[in-house]
Short mmCIF file of C-alpha atoms and ligand atoms in Angstrom, two decimals:
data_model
loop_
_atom_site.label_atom_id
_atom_site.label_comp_id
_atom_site.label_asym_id
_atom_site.label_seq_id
_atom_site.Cartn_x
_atom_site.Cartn_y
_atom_site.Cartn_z
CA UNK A 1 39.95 138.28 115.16
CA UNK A 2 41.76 140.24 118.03
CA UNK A 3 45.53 139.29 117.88
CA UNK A 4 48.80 140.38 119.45
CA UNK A 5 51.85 140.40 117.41
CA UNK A 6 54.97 140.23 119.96
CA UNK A 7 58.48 140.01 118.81
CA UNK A 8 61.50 141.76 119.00
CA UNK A 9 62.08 145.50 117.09
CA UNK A 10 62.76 144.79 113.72
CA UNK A 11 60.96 140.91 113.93
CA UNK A 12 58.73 142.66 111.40
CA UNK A 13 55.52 143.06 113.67
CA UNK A 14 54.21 145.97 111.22
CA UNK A 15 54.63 144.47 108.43
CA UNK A 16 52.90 141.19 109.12
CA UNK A 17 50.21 143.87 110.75
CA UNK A 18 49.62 145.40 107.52
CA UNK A 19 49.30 142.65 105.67
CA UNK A 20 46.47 141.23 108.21
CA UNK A 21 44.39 144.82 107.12
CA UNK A 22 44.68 144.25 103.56
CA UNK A 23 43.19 140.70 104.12
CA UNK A 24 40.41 140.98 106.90
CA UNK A 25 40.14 144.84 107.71
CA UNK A 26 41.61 144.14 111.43
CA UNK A 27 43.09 147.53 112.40
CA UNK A 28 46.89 147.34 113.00
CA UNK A 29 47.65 149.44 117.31
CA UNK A 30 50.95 150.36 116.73
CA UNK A 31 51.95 151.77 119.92
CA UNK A 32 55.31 152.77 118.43
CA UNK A 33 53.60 154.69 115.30
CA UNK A 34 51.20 156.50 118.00
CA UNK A 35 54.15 157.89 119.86
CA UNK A 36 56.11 158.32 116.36
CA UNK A 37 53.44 160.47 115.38
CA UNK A 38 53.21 162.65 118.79
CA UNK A 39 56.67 162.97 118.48
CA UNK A 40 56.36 164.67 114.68
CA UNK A 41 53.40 166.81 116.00
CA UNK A 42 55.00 167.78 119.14
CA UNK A 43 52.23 167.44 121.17
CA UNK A 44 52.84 167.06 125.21
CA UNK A 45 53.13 162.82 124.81
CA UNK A 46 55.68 163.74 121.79
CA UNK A 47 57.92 165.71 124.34
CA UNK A 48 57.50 162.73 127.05
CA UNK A 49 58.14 160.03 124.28
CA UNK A 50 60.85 161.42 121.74
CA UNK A 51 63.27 161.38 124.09
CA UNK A 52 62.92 158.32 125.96
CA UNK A 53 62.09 156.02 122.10
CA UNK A 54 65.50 157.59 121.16
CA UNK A 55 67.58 156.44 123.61
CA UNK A 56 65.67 152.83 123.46
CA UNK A 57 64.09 153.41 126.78
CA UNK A 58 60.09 152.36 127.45
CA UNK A 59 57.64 154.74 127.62
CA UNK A 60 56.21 154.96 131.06
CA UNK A 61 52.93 151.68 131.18
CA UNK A 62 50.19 154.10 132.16
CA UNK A 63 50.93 156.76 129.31
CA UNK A 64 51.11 153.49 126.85
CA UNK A 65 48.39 151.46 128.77
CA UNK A 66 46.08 154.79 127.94
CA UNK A 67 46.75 154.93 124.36
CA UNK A 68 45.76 151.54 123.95
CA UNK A 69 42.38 151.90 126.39
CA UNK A 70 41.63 154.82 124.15
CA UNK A 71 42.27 153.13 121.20
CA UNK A 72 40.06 149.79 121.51
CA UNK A 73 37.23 151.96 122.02
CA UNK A 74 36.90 153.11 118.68
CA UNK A 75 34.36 151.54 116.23
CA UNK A 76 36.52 150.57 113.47
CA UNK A 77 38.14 147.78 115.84
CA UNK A 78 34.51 146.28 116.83
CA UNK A 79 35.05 143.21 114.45
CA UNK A 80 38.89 143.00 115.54
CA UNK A 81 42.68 144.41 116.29
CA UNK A 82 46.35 143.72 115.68
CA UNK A 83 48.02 144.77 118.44
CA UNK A 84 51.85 145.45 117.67
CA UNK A 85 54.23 146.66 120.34
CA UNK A 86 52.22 145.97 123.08
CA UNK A 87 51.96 144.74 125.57
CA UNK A 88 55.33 145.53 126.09
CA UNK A 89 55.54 144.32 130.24
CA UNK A 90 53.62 142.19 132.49
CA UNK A 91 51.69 145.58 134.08
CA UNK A 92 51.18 146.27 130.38
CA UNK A 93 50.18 142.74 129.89
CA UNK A 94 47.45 142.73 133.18
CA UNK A 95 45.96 146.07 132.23
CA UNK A 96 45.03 144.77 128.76
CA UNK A 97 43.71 142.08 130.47
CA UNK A 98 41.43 144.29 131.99
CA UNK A 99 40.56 146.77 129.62
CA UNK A 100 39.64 144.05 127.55
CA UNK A 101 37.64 142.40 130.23
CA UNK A 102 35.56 146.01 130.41
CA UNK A 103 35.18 146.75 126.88
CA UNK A 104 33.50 142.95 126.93
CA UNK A 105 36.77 141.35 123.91
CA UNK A 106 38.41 138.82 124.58
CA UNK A 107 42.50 137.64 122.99
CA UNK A 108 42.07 135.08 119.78
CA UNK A 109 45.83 134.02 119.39
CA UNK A 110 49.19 136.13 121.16
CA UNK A 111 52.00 135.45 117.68
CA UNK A 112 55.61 135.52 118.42
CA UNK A 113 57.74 136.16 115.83
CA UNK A 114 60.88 134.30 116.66
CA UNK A 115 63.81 136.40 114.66
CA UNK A 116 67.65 136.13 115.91
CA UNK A 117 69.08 138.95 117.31
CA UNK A 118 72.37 138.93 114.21
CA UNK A 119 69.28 139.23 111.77
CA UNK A 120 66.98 142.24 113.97
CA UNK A 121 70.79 144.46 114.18
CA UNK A 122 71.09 143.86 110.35
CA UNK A 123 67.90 145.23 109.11
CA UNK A 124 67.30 147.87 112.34
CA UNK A 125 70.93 149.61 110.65
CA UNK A 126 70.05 149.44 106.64
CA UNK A 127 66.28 150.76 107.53
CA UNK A 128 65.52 154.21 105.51
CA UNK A 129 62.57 155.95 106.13
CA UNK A 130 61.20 159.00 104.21
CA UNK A 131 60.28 161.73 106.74
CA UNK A 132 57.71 163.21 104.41
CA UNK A 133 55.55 160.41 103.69
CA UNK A 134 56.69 157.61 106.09
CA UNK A 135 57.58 155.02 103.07
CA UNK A 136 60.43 152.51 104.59
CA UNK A 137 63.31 151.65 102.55
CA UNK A 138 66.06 148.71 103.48
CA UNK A 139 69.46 149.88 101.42
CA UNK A 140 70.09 146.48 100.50
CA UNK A 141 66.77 143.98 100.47
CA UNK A 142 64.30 147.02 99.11
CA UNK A 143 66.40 150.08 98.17
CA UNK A 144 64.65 153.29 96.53
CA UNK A 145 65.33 153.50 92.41
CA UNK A 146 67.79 156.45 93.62
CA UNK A 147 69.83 155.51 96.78
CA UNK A 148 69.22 157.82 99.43
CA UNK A 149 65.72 159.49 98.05
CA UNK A 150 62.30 158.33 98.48
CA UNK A 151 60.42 156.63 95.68
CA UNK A 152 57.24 158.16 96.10
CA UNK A 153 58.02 161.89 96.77
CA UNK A 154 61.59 162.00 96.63
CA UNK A 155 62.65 163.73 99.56
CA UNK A 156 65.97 162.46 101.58
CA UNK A 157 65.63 159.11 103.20
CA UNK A 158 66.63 159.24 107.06
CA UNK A 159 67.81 156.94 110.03
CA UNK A 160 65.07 156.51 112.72
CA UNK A 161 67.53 157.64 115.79
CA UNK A 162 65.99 154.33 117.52
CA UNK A 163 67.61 152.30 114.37
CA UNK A 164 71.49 153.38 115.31
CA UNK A 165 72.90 150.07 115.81
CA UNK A 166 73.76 150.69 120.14
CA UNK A 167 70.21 151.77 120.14
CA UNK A 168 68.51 148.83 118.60
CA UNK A 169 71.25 146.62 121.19
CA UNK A 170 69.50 148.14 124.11
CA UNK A 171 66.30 147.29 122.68
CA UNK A 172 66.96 144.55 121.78
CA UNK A 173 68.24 143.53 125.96
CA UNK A 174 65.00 145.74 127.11
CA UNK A 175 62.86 143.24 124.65
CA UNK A 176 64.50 140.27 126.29
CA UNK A 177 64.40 141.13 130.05
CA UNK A 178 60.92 142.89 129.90
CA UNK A 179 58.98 141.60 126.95
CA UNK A 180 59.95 138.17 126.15
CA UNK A 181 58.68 137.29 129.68
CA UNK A 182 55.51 138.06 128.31
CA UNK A 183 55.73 134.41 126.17
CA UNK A 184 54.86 132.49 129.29
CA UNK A 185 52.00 134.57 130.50
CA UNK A 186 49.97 134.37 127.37
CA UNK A 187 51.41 130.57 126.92
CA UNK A 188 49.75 129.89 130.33
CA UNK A 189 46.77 131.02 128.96
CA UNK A 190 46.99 128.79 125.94
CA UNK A 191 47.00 131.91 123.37
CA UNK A 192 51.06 131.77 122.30
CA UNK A 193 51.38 130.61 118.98
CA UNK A 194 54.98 131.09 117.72
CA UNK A 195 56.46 131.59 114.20
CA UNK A 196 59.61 131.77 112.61
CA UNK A 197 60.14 135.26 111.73
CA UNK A 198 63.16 134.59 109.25
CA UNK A 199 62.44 134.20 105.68
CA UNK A 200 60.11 136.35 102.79
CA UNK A 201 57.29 138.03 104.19
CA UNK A 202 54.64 136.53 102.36
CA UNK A 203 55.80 133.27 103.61
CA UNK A 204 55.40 134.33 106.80
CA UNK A 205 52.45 136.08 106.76
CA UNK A 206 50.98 132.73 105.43
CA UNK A 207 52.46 130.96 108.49
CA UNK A 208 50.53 133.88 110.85
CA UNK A 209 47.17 133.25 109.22
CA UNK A 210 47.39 129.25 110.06
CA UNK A 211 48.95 130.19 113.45
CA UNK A 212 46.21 132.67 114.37
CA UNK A 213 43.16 129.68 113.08
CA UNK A 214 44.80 126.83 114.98
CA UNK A 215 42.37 126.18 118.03
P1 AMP B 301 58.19 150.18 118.12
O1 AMP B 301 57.95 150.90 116.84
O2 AMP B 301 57.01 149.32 118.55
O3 AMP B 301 59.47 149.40 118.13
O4 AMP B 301 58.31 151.29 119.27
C1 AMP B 301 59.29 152.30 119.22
C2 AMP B 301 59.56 152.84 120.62
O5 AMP B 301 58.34 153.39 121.16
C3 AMP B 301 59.99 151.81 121.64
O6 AMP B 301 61.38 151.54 121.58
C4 AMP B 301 59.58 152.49 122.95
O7 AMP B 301 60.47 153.54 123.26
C5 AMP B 301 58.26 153.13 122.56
N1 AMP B 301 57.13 152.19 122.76
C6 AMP B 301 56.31 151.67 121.81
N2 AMP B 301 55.39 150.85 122.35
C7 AMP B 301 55.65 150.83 123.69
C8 AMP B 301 55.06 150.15 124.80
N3 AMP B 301 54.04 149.29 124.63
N4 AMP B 301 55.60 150.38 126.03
C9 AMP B 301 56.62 151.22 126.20
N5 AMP B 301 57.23 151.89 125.21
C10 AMP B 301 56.75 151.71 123.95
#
């Protein structure tokens, strides 16, 4: 199953990605996680991305539209991929086309997780994450046992710069301008399915799985 999650930052993409591993053993492409990671290692893509993911800016397509091509051409995504975070624009959105084309896959179902922006501001600004181990905490709907410290090694719980609430704003206008566009490419295709993104995330997740089998 090759799928796209798109939705807004915060509509819960990874989540709903990592559930799909568990299940079927699709790997989640988490474009944002890639760059995270650069960042952290402070490689030469970590000193072209940190600064432009902290501000809410995009990452330039071809350093993103790279990543991905890289990516796809690893084994472990022969029987399928969750893509989550891109494509991101419509020159994002044609090169996958492509690279897909090449690499001989083709797109099973594009999910858009339909969250209101009140709801994506509210959990962007209670979001923890431990900088050790990369667990993620929400201070009120799934606090650590001891506010502030992570659960699992107990180092202090920080605030992704990109999760300050004027950040996640301008994300959230980037992801309507430049991504949400995106809807009526793949819905011209006849790929878009679209979910509500609001309620538990099992729920959801169930709602994906009939989503991503409807013909
Ligand atoms: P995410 O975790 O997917 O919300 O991504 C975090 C940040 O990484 C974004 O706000 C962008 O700065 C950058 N980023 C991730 N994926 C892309 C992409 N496909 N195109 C451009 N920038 C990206």
């Amino acid at each position: 199953m090759n799928l796209i999650l798109l939705g807004p930052p915060n509509a819960g993409k990874g989540t709903q990605a990592k559930k799909l591993y568990a299940d079927f053993h699709i790997p989640q492409i988490s474009t944002g996680d890639i760059l995270r990671k650069a960042v952290k290692d402070g490689t030469e893509l970590g000193k072209v991305a940190g600064p432009l993911m902290a501000s809410g800016q995009y990452v330039p397509d071809e350093v993103v539209i790279g990543i991905v091509e890289e990516r796809l051409k690893e084994p472990d995504v022969a029987q399928g991929f969750v893509l989550d975070g891109f494509p991101r624009t419509p020159g994002q959105a044609d090169a996958l086309d492509r690279m897909l084309a090449r690499l001989g896959k083709k797109l099973d179902a594009v999910i858009s997780l339909e969250v209101p922006h009140a709801k994506l501001i509210e959990r962007g600004s209670g979001r923890r994450v431990c900088p050790n181990d990369g667990s993620v905490y929400h201070v009120t709907q799934s606090p650590p046992t001891r506010a502030g410290y992570c659960d699992k090694c107990g180092a202090a719980l920080v605030q992704r710069p990109d999760d300050m609430p004027e950040v996640v704003e301008k994300r959230l206008q980037k992801y309507d301008t430049e991504t949400a566009p995106l809807k009526h490419f793949y819905a011209g295709k006849g790929l878009l399915k679209t979910v509500d993104g609001v309620g538990s995330p099992e729920g959801i997740y169930e709602e994906i799985k009939a989503a991503a089998r409807k013909p």
